PDB file of C-alpha atoms and ligand atoms in Angstrom:
ATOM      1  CA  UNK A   1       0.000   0.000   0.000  1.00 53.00           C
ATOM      2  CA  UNK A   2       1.270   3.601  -0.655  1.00 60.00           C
ATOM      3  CA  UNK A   3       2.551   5.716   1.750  1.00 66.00           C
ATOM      4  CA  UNK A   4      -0.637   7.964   1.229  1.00 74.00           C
ATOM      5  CA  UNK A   5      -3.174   4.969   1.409  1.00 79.00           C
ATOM      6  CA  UNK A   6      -1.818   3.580   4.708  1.00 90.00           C
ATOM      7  CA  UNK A   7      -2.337   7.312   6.522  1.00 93.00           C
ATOM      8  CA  UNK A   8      -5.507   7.352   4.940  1.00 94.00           C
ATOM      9  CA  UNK A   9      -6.103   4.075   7.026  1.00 96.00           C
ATOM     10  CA  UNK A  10      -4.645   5.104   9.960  1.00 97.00           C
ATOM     11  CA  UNK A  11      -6.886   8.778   9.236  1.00 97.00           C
ATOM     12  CA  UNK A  12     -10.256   6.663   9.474  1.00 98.00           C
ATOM     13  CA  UNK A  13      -8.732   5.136  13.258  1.00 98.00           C
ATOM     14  CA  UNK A  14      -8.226   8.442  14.232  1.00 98.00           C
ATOM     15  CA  UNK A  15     -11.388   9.754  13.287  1.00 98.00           C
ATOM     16  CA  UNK A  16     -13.153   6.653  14.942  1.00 98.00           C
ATOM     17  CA  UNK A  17     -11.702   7.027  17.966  1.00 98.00           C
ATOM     18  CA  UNK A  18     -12.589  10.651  18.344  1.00 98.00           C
ATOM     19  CA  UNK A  19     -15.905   9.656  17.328  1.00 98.00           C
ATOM     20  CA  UNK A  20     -15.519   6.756  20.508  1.00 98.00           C
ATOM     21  CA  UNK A  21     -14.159   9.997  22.518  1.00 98.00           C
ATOM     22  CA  UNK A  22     -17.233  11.732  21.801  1.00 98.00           C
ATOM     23  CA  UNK A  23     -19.392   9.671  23.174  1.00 98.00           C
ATOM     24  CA  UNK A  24     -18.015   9.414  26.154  1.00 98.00           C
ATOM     25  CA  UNK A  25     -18.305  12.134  28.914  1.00 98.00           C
ATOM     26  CA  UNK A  26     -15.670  10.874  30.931  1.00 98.00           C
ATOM     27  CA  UNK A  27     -13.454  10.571  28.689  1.00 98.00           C
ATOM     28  CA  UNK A  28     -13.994  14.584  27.940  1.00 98.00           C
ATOM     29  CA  UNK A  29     -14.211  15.784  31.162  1.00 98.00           C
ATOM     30  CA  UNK A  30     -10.698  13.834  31.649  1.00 98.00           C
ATOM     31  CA  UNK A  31      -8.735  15.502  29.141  1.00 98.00           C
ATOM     32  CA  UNK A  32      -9.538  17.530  26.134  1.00 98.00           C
ATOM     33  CA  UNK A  33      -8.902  16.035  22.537  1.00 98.00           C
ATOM     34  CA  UNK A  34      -5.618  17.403  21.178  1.00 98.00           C
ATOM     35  CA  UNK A  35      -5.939  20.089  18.958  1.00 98.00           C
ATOM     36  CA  UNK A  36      -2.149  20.139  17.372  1.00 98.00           C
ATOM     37  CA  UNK A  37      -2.221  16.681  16.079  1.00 98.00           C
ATOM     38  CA  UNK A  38       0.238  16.017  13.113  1.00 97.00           C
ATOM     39  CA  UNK A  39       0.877  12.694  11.433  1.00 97.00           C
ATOM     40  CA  UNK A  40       4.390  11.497  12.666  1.00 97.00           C
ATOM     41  CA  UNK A  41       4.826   8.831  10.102  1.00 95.00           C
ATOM     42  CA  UNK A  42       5.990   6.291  11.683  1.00 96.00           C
ATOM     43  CA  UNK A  43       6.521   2.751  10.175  1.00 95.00           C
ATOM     44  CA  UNK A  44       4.546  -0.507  10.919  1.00 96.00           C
ATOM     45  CA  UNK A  45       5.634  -2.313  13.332  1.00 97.00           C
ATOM     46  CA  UNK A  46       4.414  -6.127  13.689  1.00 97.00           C
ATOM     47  CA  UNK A  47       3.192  -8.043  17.093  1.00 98.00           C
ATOM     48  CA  UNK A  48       2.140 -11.363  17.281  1.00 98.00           C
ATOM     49  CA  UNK A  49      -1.428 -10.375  18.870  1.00 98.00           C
ATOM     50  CA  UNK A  50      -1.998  -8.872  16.131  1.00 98.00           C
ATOM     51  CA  UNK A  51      -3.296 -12.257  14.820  1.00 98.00           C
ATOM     52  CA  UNK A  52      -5.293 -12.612  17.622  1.00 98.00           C
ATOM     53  CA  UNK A  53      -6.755  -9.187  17.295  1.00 98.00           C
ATOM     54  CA  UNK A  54      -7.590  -9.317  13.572  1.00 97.00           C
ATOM     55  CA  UNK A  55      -9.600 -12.528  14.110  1.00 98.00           C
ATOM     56  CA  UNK A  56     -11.541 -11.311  16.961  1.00 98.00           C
ATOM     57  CA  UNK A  57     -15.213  -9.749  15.765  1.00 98.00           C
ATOM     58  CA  UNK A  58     -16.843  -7.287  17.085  1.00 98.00           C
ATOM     59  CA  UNK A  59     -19.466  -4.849  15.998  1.00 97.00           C
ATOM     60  CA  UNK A  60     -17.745  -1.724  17.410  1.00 98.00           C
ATOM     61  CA  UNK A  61     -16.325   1.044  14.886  1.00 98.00           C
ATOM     62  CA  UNK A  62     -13.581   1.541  16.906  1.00 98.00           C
ATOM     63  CA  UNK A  63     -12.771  -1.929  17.236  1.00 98.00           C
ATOM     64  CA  UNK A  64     -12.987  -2.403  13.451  1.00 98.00           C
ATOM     65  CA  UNK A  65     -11.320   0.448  12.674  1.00 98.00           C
ATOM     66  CA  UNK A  66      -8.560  -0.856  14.762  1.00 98.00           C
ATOM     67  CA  UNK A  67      -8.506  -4.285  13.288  1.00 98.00           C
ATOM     68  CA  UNK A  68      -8.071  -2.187   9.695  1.00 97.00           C
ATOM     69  CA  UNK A  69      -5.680  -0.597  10.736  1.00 97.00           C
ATOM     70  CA  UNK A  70      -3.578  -3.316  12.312  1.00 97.00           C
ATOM     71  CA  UNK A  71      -0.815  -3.558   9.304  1.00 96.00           C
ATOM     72  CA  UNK A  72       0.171  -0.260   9.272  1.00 97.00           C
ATOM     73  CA  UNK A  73       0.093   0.986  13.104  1.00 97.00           C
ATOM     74  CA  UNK A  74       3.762   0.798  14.814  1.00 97.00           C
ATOM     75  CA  UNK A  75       2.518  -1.454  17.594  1.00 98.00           C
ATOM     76  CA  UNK A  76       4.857  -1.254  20.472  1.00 98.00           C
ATOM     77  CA  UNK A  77       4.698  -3.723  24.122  1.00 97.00           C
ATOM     78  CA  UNK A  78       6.695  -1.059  26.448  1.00 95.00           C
ATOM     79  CA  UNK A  79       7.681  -4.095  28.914  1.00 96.00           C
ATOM     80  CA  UNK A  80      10.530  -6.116  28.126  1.00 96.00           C
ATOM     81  CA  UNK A  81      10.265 -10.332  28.784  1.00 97.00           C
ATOM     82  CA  UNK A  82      12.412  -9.725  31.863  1.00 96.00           C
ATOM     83  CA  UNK A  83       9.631  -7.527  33.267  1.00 96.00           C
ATOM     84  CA  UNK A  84       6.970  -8.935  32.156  1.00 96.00           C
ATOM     85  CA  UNK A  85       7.708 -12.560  30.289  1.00 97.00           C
ATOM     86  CA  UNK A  86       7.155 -14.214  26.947  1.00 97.00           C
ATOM     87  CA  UNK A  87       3.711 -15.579  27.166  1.00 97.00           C
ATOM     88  CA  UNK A  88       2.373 -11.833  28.500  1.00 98.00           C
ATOM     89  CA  UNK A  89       3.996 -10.340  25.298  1.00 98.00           C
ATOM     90  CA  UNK A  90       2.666 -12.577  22.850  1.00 98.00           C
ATOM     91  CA  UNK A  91      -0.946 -11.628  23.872  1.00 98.00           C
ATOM     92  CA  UNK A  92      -0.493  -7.792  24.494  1.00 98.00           C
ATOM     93  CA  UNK A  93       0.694  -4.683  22.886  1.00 98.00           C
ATOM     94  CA  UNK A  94      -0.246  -1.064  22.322  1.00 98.00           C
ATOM     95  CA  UNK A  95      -0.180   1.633  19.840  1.00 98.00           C
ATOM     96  CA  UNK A  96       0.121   5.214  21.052  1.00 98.00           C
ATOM     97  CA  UNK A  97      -2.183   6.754  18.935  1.00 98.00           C
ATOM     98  CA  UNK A  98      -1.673  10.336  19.737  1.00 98.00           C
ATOM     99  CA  UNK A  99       1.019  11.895  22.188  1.00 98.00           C
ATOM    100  CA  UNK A 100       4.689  12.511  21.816  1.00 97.00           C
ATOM    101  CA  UNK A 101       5.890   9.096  20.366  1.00 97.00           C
ATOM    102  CA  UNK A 102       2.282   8.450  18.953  1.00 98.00           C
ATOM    103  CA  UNK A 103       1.090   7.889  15.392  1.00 98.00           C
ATOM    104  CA  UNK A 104      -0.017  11.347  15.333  1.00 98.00           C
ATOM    105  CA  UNK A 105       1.994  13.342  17.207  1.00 98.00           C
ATOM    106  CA  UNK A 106       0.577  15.958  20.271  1.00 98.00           C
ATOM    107  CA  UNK A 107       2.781  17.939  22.623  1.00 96.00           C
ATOM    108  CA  UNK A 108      -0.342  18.243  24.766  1.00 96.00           C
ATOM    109  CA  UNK A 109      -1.936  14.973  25.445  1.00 97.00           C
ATOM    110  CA  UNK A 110      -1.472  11.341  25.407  1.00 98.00           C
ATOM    111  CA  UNK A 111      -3.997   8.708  24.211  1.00 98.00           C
ATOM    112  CA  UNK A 112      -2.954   4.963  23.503  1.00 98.00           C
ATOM    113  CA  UNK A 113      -5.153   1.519  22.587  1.00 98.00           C
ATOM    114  CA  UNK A 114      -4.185  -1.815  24.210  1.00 98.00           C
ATOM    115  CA  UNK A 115      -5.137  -4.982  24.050  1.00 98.00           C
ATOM    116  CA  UNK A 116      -4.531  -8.203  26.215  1.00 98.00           C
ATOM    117  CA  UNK A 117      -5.930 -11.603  25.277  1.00 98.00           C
ATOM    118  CA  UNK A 118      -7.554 -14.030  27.541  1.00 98.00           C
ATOM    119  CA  UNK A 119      -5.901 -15.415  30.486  1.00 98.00           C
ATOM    120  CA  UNK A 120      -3.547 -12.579  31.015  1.00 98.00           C
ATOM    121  CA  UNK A 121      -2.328 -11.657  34.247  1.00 98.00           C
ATOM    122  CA  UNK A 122      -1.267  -7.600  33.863  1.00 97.00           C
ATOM    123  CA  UNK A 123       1.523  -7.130  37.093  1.00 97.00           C
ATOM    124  CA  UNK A 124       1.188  -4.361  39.089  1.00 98.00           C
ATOM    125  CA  UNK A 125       2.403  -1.127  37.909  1.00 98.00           C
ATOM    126  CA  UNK A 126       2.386   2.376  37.604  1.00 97.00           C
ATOM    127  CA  UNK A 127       3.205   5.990  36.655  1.00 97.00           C
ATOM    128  CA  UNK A 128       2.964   9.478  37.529  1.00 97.00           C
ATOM    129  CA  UNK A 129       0.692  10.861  34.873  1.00 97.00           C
ATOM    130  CA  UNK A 130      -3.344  10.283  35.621  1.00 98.00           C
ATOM    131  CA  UNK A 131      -5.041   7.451  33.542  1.00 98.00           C
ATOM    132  CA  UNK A 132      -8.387   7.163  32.449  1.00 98.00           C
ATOM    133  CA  UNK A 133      -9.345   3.693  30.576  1.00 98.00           C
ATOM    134  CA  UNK A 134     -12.040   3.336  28.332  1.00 98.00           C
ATOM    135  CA  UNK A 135     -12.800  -0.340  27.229  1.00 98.00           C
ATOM    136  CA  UNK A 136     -13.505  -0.866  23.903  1.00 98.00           C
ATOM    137  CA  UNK A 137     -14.234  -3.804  23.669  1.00 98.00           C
ATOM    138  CA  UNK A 138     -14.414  -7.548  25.787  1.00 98.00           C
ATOM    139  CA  UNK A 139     -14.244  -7.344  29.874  1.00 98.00           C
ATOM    140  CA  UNK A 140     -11.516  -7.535  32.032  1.00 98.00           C
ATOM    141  CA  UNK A 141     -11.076  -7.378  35.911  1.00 98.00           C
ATOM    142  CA  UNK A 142      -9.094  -4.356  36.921  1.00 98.00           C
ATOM    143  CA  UNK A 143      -7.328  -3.883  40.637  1.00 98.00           C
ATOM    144  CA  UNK A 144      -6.168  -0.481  41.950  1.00 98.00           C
ATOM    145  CA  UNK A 145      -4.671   0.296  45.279  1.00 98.00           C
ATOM    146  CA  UNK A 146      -7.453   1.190  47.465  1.00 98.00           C
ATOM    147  CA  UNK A 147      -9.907   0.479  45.027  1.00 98.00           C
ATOM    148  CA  UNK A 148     -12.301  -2.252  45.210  1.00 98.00           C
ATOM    149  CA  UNK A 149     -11.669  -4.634  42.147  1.00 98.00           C
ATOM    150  CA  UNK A 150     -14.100  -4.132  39.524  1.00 97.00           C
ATOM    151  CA  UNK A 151     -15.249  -5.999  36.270  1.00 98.00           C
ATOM    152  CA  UNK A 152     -15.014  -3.675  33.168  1.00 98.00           C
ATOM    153  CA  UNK A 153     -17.346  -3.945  29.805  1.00 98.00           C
ATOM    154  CA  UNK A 154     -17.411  -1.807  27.056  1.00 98.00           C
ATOM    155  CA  UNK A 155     -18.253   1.261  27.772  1.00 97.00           C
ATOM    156  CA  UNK A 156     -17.076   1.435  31.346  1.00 98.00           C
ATOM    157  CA  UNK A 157     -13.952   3.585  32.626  1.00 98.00           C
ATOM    158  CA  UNK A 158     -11.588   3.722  35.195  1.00 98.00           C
ATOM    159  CA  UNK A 159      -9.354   6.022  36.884  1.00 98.00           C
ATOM    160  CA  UNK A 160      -5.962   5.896  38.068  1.00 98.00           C
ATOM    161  CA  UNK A 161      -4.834   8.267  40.210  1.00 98.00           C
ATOM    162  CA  UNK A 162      -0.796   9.845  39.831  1.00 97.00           C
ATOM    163  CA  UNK A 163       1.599   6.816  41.356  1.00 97.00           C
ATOM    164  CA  UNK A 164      -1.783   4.379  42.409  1.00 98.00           C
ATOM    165  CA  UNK A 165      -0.215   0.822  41.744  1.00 98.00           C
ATOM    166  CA  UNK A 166      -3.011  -1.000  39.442  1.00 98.00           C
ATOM    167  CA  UNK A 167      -3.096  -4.280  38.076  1.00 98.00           C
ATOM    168  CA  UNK A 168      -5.455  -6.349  35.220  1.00 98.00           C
ATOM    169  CA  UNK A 169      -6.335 -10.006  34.628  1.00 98.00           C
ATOM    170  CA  UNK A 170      -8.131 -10.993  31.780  1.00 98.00           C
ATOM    171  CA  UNK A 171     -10.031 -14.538  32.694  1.00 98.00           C
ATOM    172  CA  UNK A 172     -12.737 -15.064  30.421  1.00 96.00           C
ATOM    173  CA  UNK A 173     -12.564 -12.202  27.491  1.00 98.00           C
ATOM    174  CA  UNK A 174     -10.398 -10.522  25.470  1.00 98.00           C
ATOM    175  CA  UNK A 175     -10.533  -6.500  26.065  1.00 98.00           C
ATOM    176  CA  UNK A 176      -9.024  -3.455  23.900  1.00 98.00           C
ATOM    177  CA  UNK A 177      -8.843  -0.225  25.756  1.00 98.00           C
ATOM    178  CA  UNK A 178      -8.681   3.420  24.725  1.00 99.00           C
ATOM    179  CA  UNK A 179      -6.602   4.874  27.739  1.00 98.00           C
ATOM    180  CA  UNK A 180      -5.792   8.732  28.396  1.00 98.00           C
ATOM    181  CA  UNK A 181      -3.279   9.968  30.294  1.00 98.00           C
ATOM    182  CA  UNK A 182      -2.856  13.683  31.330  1.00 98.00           C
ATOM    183  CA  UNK A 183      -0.576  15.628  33.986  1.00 92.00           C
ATOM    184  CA  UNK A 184       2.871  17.113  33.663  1.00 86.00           C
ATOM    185  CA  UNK A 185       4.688  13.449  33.048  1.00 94.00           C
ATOM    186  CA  UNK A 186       2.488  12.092  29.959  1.00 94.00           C
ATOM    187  CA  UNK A 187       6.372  11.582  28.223  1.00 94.00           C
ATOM    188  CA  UNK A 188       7.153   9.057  30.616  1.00 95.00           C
ATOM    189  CA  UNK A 189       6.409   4.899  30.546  1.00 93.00           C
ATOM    190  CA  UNK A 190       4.720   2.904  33.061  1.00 94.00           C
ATOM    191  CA  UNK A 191       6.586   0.886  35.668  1.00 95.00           C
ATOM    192  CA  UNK A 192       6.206  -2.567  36.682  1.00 96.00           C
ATOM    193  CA  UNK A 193       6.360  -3.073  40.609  1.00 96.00           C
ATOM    194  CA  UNK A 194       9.287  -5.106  41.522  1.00 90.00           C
TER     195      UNK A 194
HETATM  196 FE1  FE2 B 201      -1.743   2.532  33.865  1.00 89.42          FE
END
């Protein structure tokens, strides 16, 4: 596919996830969508869940729009086997749709979508920037310091707070996740607890 095609494809996953942002409010009232958004042009980049995620229907536009999009987003995992191991990294990964090492580059906010396949167990971890997670799609079971642990479905959010350790298992399901960050510390990565 030509250059032009393939950000015409990653244009339409864009425009669906606004669309996704849009109808959420707490999603807006998190953090505003970022008006200096430029393409960044990065290259594909190849995960093995990627298989998993292409073959996985649901009747979401955000979802499919993903799935579309799959060949030509630079998925990234963020964790390294050592942190994390082999079986974890096969099942997961992330693009970082918008932000300062996203697909379309933003100096002012930071949105990414993840997935995790079923019968993942997400360590503990955390970071300094605020999180908000959308789900997409499928359930998972999320755990948050002080929090009680809740299931998630599509549509539900959650909150993180700056530094609250948090953790994710997915038993039964599947889930992709539109996640916001927002604070002064949006260029850093999340830490696993050792
Ligand atoms: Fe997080």
């Amino acid at each position: 596919m030509e250059a032009d095609q393939s950000q015409g494809v990653l244009d339409k996953l864009l425009a669906a996830a606004h669309h996704f942002y849009q109808g959420s409010t707490a999603m807006q009232a998190f953090a505003p969508w970022p008006d200096d958004l430029q393409p960044a042009g990065l290259l594909p980049q190849d995960i093995p869940a990627t298989k998993i995620i292409t073959d996985w229907q649901d009747d979401d536009s955000l979802h499919k729009a993903v799935q579309a999009a799959c060949p030509y987003i630079h998925w990234s995992h963020g964790y390294t086997e050592a942190e994390v191991g082999r079986d974890f990294l096969d099942g997961f990964g992330y693009l970082e749709l918008y932000g300062p090492y996203g697909l379309f580059h933003s100096a002012k906010e930071r949105g990414f979508i993840s997935f995790w396949r079923r019968g993942l167990d997400y360590p503990w971890h955390y970071h300094e920037a605020e999180e908000l997670y959308a789900i997409i799609s499928g359930t998972a079971r999320f755990e948050a310091q002080g929090d009680t642990p809740d299931i998630l479905r599509a549509g539900d959010t959650k909150f993180h707070q700056s530094n609250q350790q948090h953790a994710m298992q997915t038993p039964d399901d599947h889930v992709l996740a539109f996640i916001l960050w927002r604070g002064n510390a949006i260029t850093e990565f999340s830490r696993i607890v050792t």
